[in-house]
Short mmCIF file of C-alpha atoms in Angstrom, two decimals:
data_model
loop_
_atom_site.label_atom_id
_atom_site.label_comp_id
_atom_site.label_asym_id
_atom_site.label_seq_id
_atom_site.Cartn_x
_atom_site.Cartn_y
_atom_site.Cartn_z
CA ALA A 1 0.04 -0.07 0.08
CA GLN A 2 1.17 3.49 -0.87
CA LYS A 3 2.26 5.29 2.26
CA ILE A 4 1.74 8.88 0.93
CA THR A 5 -0.79 9.55 -1.64
CA GLN A 6 -1.24 12.79 -3.61
CA THR A 7 -4.15 12.34 -5.91
CA GLN A 8 -3.75 15.47 -7.99
CA PRO A 9 -1.23 15.14 -10.65
CA GLY A 10 -1.71 18.52 -11.75
CA MET A 11 -3.46 21.78 -10.52
CA PHE A 12 -4.07 25.32 -11.66
CA VAL A 13 -4.70 28.49 -9.58
CA GLN A 14 -5.14 32.11 -10.32
CA GLU A 15 -2.48 34.74 -9.17
CA LYS A 16 -3.33 35.76 -5.57
CA GLU A 17 -5.96 33.00 -4.84
CA ALA A 18 -5.54 30.29 -2.48
CA VAL A 19 -4.93 26.68 -3.35
CA THR A 20 -5.01 23.45 -1.50
CA LEU A 21 -2.77 20.58 -2.37
CA ASP A 22 -3.91 17.15 -1.09
CA CYS A 23 -1.91 14.40 0.85
CA THR A 24 -3.04 11.47 2.65
CA TYR A 25 -0.80 9.00 4.47
CA ASP A 26 -0.70 5.51 5.95
CA THR A 27 0.94 4.51 8.98
CA SER A 28 0.64 2.43 12.03
CA ASP A 29 3.00 4.34 14.13
CA GLN A 30 1.76 6.83 16.57
CA SER A 31 4.85 9.09 16.26
CA TYR A 32 5.55 10.54 12.87
CA GLY A 33 6.47 13.72 10.95
CA LEU A 34 5.08 15.21 7.88
CA PHE A 35 6.73 17.48 5.69
CA TRP A 36 6.12 19.33 2.24
CA TYR A 37 8.81 20.26 -0.11
CA LYS A 38 8.67 22.60 -3.21
CA GLN A 39 10.66 21.40 -6.26
CA PRO A 40 11.10 24.19 -9.11
CA SER A 41 12.17 23.27 -12.45
CA SER A 42 15.85 23.72 -11.24
CA GLY A 43 15.52 20.40 -9.53
CA GLU A 44 16.39 21.37 -5.75
CA MET A 45 13.91 20.25 -2.98
CA ILE A 46 12.99 23.18 -0.95
CA PHE A 47 11.62 22.51 2.57
CA LEU A 48 8.35 24.47 3.05
CA ILE A 49 6.73 23.03 6.42
CA TYR A 50 6.71 20.42 8.96
CA GLN A 51 3.79 18.81 11.21
CA GLY A 52 4.57 16.43 14.12
CA SER A 53 1.89 14.01 14.74
CA TYR A 54 1.50 15.12 18.25
CA ASP A 55 1.23 18.83 17.31
CA GLU A 56 -2.06 20.09 18.24
CA GLN A 57 -2.00 23.15 16.28
CA ASN A 58 -1.97 23.13 12.42
CA ALA A 59 1.71 24.39 11.28
CA THR A 60 2.05 27.71 9.38
CA GLU A 61 5.14 29.25 7.66
CA GLY A 62 4.27 32.54 6.20
CA ARG A 63 1.96 31.87 3.09
CA TYR A 64 2.14 28.09 3.88
CA SER A 65 -0.22 26.46 6.41
CA LEU A 66 -0.75 22.53 6.74
CA ASN A 67 -4.20 21.34 7.41
CA PHE A 68 -3.46 18.34 9.55
CA GLN A 69 -6.47 15.93 10.18
CA LYS A 70 -5.20 13.24 12.23
CA ALA A 71 -8.20 10.96 12.30
CA ARG A 72 -8.66 11.16 8.44
CA LYS A 73 -4.73 10.80 8.03
CA SER A 74 -4.59 13.77 5.82
CA ALA A 75 -2.02 16.67 5.74
CA ASN A 76 -2.97 18.93 3.06
CA LEU A 77 -0.77 22.20 2.11
CA VAL A 78 -2.58 25.35 1.74
CA ILE A 79 -0.92 28.16 -0.10
CA SER A 80 -2.51 31.53 0.37
CA ALA A 81 -2.26 34.45 -2.25
CA SER A 82 -0.49 32.38 -4.86
CA GLN A 83 2.49 34.02 -6.79
CA LEU A 84 3.63 33.10 -10.25
CA GLY A 85 7.06 31.96 -8.44
CA ASP A 86 4.74 29.16 -6.62
CA SER A 87 4.68 27.26 -9.93
CA ALA A 88 6.46 24.17 -9.24
CA MET A 89 6.17 20.41 -8.20
CA TYR A 90 5.36 19.89 -4.45
CA PHE A 91 5.77 16.60 -2.67
CA CYS A 92 4.24 15.45 0.75
CA ALA A 93 6.64 13.30 2.77
CA MET A 94 6.45 11.25 5.88
CA ARG A 95 9.10 10.22 8.45
CA GLU A 96 7.90 7.23 10.64
CA GLN A 97 9.79 6.44 13.94
CA GLY A 98 9.94 2.83 13.11
CA SER A 99 11.46 2.81 9.62
CA ALA A 100 15.12 4.15 10.18
CA ARG A 101 13.47 7.45 10.12
CA GLN A 102 13.76 7.76 6.47
CA LEU A 103 11.55 10.28 4.27
CA THR A 104 9.18 8.55 1.93
CA PHE A 105 7.57 10.80 -0.57
CA GLY A 106 4.39 10.91 -2.41
CA SER A 107 4.37 11.25 -6.29
CA GLY A 108 3.98 15.09 -6.23
CA THR A 109 1.38 17.69 -7.54
CA GLN A 110 2.38 20.10 -10.33
CA LEU A 111 1.15 23.44 -9.56
CA THR A 112 0.77 26.01 -12.21
CA VAL A 113 -0.11 29.70 -11.16
CA LEU A 114 -1.83 31.63 -13.70
CA PRO A 115 -1.47 35.40 -14.29
CA GLU B 1 25.16 29.50 5.33
CA ALA B 2 26.06 27.48 2.29
CA GLY B 3 23.67 24.90 1.21
CA VAL B 4 24.10 21.22 0.18
CA ALA B 5 26.63 21.20 -2.79
CA GLN B 6 26.52 18.49 -5.55
CA SER B 7 28.46 18.01 -8.72
CA PRO B 8 28.38 17.45 -11.52
CA ARG B 9 24.90 19.08 -12.15
CA TYR B 10 24.50 16.96 -15.26
CA LYS B 11 26.09 13.75 -16.74
CA ILE B 12 25.44 11.92 -19.80
CA ILE B 13 27.07 8.33 -20.27
CA GLU B 14 26.56 5.17 -22.20
CA LYS B 15 25.14 2.00 -20.67
CA ARG B 16 27.77 -0.21 -18.96
CA GLN B 17 29.96 2.95 -18.27
CA SER B 18 30.75 4.04 -14.68
CA VAL B 19 29.76 7.41 -13.15
CA ALA B 20 30.50 8.88 -9.73
CA PHE B 21 28.51 11.85 -8.15
CA TRP B 22 29.88 13.86 -5.16
CA CYS B 23 28.06 15.76 -2.41
CA ASN B 24 29.15 18.00 0.33
CA PRO B 25 26.52 18.58 3.06
CA ILE B 26 25.87 21.70 4.92
CA SER B 27 28.63 22.27 7.54
CA GLY B 28 28.12 20.53 10.85
CA HIS B 29 25.34 18.07 9.56
CA ALA B 30 25.94 14.74 10.86
CA THR B 31 23.42 12.84 8.77
CA LEU B 32 23.75 12.55 4.75
CA TYR B 33 21.32 10.96 2.34
CA TRP B 34 21.28 9.95 -1.25
CA TYR B 35 18.01 9.69 -3.06
CA GLN B 36 17.18 8.65 -6.54
CA GLN B 37 14.31 10.35 -8.27
CA ILE B 38 12.80 8.92 -11.35
CA LEU B 39 10.97 11.18 -13.87
CA GLY B 40 7.42 11.66 -12.64
CA GLN B 41 8.02 10.01 -9.28
CA GLY B 42 8.98 11.32 -5.79
CA PRO B 43 12.56 10.84 -4.53
CA LYS B 44 13.50 7.35 -3.04
CA LEU B 45 16.14 6.73 -0.53
CA LEU B 46 19.25 4.66 -1.51
CA ILE B 47 21.66 5.23 1.49
CA GLN B 48 21.57 7.05 4.74
CA PHE B 49 24.86 8.05 6.78
CA GLN B 50 25.29 8.84 10.31
CA ASN B 51 28.79 10.58 10.27
CA ASN B 52 30.81 7.92 8.24
CA GLY B 53 28.62 5.05 9.21
CA VAL B 54 25.95 3.46 7.13
CA VAL B 55 22.57 3.77 8.75
CA ASP B 56 20.25 2.42 6.04
CA ASP B 57 21.20 0.97 2.59
CA SER B 58 18.32 -1.44 2.19
CA GLN B 59 17.22 0.22 -0.96
CA LEU B 60 20.63 0.50 -2.63
CA PRO B 61 21.27 -1.99 -5.48
CA LYS B 62 24.45 -3.06 -4.07
CA ASP B 63 25.58 -4.99 -7.27
CA ARG B 64 26.11 -1.75 -9.01
CA PHE B 65 25.79 1.06 -6.69
CA SER B 66 28.23 2.15 -3.95
CA ALA B 67 28.69 4.93 -1.72
CA GLU B 68 31.13 6.10 0.76
CA ARG B 69 31.49 9.11 3.19
CA LEU B 70 35.08 8.46 4.35
CA LYS B 71 35.78 11.47 6.68
CA GLY B 72 32.05 11.88 7.91
CA VAL B 73 31.88 14.95 5.69
CA ASP B 74 31.45 14.79 1.89
CA SER B 75 30.23 11.74 0.18
CA THR B 76 30.50 9.77 -3.05
CA LEU B 77 27.91 7.78 -5.00
CA LYS B 78 28.95 5.52 -7.63
CA ILE B 79 27.32 3.40 -10.25
CA GLN B 80 29.20 0.63 -12.16
CA PRO B 81 28.08 -0.49 -14.73
CA ALA B 82 25.23 1.96 -15.31
CA LYS B 83 21.99 0.74 -16.82
CA LEU B 84 19.36 2.49 -18.97
CA GLU B 85 16.97 2.57 -15.89
CA ASP B 86 19.48 4.42 -13.76
CA SER B 87 18.55 7.47 -15.69
CA ALA B 88 17.27 9.81 -12.86
CA VAL B 89 18.07 12.75 -10.83
CA TYR B 90 20.53 11.86 -7.81
CA LEU B 91 19.63 14.10 -4.85
CA CYS B 92 21.82 14.61 -1.75
CA ALA B 93 20.43 15.87 1.42
CA SER B 94 21.71 16.41 4.97
CA SER B 95 20.39 16.98 8.41
CA LEU B 96 21.87 18.09 11.68
CA THR B 97 21.36 15.15 13.80
CA ARG B 98 19.55 11.83 13.53
CA THR B 99 17.92 11.85 16.75
CA PRO B 100 16.09 13.07 18.67
CA GLY B 101 13.20 14.92 17.00
CA TRP B 102 12.24 15.19 13.39
CA GLU B 103 15.01 17.27 11.95
CA THR B 104 14.55 18.56 8.46
CA GLN B 105 16.59 17.50 5.60
CA TYR B 106 18.03 20.00 3.17
CA PHE B 107 18.50 19.19 -0.31
CA GLY B 108 21.22 19.97 -3.01
CA PRO B 109 20.40 20.65 -6.68
CA GLY B 110 20.84 17.13 -7.57
CA THR B 111 22.54 15.59 -10.70
CA ARG B 112 20.50 14.67 -13.71
CA LEU B 113 22.14 11.56 -15.17
CA LEU B 114 21.00 10.31 -18.59
CA VAL B 115 22.17 6.79 -19.67
CA LEU B 116 22.10 5.99 -23.24
#
């Protein structure tokens, strides 16, 4: 079974609007971390935001927020006020306590911001 | 603070040839990771080092791939001999320490390998 599922291969959003990128995960661990990375066409993976499984508050970092719903095992990324520079591939990743703590990535969502 | 450095950025080789990639992590980062990212997929961990010791290499195809981190700083990943399916981006990442907590991994720009 897929550990990280991103069901949206591609998304379009108008500049200055908000967009939600979906991510669901599967784990039997009680302690785990969820991460979002951005990968522009240049190829580098850029860390955006992190949520721990025991964190009660949703994580926020500037225009990025993580909508964490533990019971539904979802960790959606919300980007507010989209900018043209937000056009990139976005990856959701999980790190479980019981798996040598390596990152497992989803297949990604290609976001295109339209002017 | 300098980020994770990788070289070369691009490499084109023929199948059965050998190739090596180099990575220099962020200064002070004890943990180093090599990932393989095939087009259209998320990165997949190949090997994880803690200082100069291997923590996890369960997904490294050891018949053709090797990696070392001799002095606990920079690292080299080698493929010998290369196959067509090795065409991918090879990403190096580093993090401050393995335990405790959920330390963030910082990635380099990657090396794009094309095997013809």
